[in-house]
CSV table of N, CA and C in Angstrom, one decimal:
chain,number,residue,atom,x,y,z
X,1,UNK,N,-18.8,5.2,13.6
X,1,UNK,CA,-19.7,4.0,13.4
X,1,UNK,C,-19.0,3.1,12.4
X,2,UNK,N,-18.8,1.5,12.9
X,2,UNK,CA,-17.7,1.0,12.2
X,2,UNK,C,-19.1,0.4,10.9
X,3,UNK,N,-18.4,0.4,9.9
X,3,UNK,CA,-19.0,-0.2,8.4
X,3,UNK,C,-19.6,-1.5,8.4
X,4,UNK,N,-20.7,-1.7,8.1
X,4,UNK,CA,-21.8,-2.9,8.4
X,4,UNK,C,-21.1,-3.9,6.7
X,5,UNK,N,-20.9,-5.1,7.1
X,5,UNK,CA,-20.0,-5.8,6.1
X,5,UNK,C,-21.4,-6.4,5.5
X,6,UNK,N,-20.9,-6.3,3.9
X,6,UNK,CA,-21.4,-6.5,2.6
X,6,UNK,C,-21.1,-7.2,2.0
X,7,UNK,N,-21.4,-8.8,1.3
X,7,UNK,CA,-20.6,-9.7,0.4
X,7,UNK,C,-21.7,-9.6,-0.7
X,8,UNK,N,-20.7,-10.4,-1.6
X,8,UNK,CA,-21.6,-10.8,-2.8
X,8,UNK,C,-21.5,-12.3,-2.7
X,9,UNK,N,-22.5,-13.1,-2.4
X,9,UNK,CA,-22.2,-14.9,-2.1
X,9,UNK,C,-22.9,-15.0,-3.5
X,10,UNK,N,-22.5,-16.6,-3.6
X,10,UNK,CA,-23.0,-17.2,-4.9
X,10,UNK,C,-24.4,-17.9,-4.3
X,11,UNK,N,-24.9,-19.0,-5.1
X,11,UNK,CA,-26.0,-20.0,-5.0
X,11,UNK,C,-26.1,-20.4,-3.6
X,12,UNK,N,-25.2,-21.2,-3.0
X,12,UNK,CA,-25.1,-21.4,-1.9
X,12,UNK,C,-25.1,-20.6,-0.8
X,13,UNK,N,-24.4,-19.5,-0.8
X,13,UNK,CA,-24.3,-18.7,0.4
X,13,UNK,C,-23.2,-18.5,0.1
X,14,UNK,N,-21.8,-19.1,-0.7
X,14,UNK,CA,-20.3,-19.1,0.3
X,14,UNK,C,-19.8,-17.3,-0.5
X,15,UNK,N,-19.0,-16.9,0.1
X,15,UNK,CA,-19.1,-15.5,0.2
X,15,UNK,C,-18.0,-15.9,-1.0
X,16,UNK,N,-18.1,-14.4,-1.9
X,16,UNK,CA,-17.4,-14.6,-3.1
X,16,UNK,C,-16.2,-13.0,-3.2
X,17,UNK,N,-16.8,-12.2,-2.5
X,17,UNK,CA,-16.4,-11.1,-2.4
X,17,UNK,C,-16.8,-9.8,-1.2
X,18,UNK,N,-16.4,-8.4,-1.1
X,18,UNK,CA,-16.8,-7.7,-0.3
X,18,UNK,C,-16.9,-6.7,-1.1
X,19,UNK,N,-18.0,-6.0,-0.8
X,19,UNK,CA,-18.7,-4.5,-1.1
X,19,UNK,C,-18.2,-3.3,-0.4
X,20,UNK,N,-17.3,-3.0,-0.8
X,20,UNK,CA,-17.0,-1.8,0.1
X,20,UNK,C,-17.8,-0.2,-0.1
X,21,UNK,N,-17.7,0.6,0.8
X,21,UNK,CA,-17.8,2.1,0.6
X,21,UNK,C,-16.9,3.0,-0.4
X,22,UNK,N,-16.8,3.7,-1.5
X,22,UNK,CA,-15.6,3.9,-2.2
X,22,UNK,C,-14.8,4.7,-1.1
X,23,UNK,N,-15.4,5.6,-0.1
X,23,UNK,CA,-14.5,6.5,0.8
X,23,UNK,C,-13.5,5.2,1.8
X,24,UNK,N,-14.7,4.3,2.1
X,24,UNK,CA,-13.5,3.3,2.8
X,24,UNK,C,-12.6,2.5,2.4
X,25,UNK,N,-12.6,2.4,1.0
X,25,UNK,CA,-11.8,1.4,-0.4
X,25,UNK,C,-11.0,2.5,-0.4
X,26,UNK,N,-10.7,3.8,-0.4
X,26,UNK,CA,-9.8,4.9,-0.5
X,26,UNK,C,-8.7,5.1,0.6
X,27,UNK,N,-9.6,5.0,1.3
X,27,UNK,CA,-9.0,4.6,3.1
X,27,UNK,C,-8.0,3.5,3.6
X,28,UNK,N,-8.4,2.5,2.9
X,28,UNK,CA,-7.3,1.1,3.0
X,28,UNK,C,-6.4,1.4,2.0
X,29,UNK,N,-7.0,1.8,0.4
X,29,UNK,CA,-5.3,1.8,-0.2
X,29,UNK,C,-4.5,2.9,0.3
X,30,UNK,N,-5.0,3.8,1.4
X,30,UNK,CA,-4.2,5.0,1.5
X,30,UNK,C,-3.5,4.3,2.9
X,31,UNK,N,-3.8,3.3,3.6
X,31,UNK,CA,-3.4,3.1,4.7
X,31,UNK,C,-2.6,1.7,4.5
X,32,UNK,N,-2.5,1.5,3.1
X,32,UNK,CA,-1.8,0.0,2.4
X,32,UNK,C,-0.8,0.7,1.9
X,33,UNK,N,-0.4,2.0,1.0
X,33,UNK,CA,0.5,2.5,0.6
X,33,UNK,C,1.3,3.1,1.9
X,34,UNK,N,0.9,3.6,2.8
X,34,UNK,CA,1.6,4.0,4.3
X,34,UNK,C,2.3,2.9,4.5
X,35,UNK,N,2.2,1.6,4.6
X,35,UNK,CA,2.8,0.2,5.4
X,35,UNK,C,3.4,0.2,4.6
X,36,UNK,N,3.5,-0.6,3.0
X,36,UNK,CA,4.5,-0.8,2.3
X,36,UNK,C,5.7,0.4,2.1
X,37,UNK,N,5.4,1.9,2.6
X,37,UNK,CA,6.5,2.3,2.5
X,37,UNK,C,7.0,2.3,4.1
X,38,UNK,N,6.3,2.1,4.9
X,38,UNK,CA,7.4,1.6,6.2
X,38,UNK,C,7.4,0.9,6.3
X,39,UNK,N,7.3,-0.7,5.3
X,39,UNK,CA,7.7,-2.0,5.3
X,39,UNK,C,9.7,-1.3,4.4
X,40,UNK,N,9.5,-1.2,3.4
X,40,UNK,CA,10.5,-0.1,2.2
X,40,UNK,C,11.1,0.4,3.0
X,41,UNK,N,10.8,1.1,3.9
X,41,UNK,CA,11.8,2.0,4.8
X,41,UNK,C,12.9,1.2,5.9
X,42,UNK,N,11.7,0.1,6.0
X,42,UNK,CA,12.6,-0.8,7.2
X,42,UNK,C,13.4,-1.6,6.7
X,43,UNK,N,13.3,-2.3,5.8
X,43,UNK,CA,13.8,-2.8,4.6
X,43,UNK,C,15.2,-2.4,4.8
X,44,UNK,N,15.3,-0.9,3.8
X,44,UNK,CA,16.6,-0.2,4.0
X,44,UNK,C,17.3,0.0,5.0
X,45,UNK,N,16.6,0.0,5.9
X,45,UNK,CA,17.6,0.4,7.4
X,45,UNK,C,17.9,-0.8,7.7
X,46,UNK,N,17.8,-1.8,7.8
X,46,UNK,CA,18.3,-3.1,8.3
X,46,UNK,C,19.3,-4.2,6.8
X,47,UNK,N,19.2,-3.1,6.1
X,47,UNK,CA,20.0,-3.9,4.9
X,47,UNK,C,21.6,-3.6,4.8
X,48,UNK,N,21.9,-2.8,5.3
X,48,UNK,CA,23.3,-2.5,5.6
X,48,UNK,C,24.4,-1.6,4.3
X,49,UNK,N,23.0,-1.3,3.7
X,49,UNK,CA,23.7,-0.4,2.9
X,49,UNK,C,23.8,0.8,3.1
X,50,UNK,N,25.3,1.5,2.4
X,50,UNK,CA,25.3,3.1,2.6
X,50,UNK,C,24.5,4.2,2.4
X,51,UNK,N,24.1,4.7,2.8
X,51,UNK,CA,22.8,5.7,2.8
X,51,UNK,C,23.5,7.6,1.6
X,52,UNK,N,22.9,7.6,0.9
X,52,UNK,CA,23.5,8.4,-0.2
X,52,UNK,C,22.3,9.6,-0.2
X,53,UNK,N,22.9,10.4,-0.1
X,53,UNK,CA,22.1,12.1,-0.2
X,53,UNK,C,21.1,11.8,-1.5
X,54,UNK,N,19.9,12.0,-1.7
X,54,UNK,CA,19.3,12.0,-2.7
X,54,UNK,C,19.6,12.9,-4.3
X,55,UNK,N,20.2,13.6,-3.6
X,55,UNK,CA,21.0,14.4,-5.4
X,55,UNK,C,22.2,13.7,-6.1
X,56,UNK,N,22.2,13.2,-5.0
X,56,UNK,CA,23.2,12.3,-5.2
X,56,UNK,C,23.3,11.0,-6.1
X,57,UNK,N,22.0,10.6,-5.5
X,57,UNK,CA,21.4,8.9,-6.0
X,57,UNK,C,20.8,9.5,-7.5
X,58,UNK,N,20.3,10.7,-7.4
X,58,UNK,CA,19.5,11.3,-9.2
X,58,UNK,C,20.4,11.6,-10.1
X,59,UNK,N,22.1,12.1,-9.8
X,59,UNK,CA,23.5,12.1,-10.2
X,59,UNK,C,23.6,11.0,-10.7
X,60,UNK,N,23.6,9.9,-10.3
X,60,UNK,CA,24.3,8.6,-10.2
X,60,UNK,C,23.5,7.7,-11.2
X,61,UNK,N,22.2,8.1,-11.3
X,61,UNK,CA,21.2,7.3,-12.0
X,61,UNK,C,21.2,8.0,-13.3
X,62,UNK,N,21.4,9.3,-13.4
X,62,UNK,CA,20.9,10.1,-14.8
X,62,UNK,C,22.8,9.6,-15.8
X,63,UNK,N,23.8,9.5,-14.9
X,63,UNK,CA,25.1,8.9,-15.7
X,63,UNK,C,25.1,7.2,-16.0
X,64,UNK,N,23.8,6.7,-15.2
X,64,UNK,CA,23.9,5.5,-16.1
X,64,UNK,C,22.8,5.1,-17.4
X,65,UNK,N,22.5,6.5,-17.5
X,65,UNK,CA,21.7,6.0,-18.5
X,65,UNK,C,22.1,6.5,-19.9
């Protein structure tokens, strides 16, 4: 059953915000953190850089510090 939309309007009516469900506010950032890392992922693969073993990249990071 899709979620019956909720605002908070001011004096007039004009909508000022939305009321969400906390399970469904849970739901978007968990399905907003999924995109941004296959936004991040695509990113990399179309950037043309060399792709480095991950013990490798924790090697490389812990000698420059």
């Amino acid at each position: 059953m899709p979620a019956r939309e909720r605002y908070v309007v001011d004096e007039k009516g004009a909508r000022l915000s939305v009321v969400l469900d906390i399970d469904e506010y849970r739901r978007l950032l968990a399905e907003l953190e999924e995109l941004e890392a296959i936004r991040a992922y695509d990113t990399a693969k179309t950037s043309g850089d060399e792709a480095i073993p991950f013990e490798q990249a924790v090697a490389e990071i812990e000698r420059q510090q």
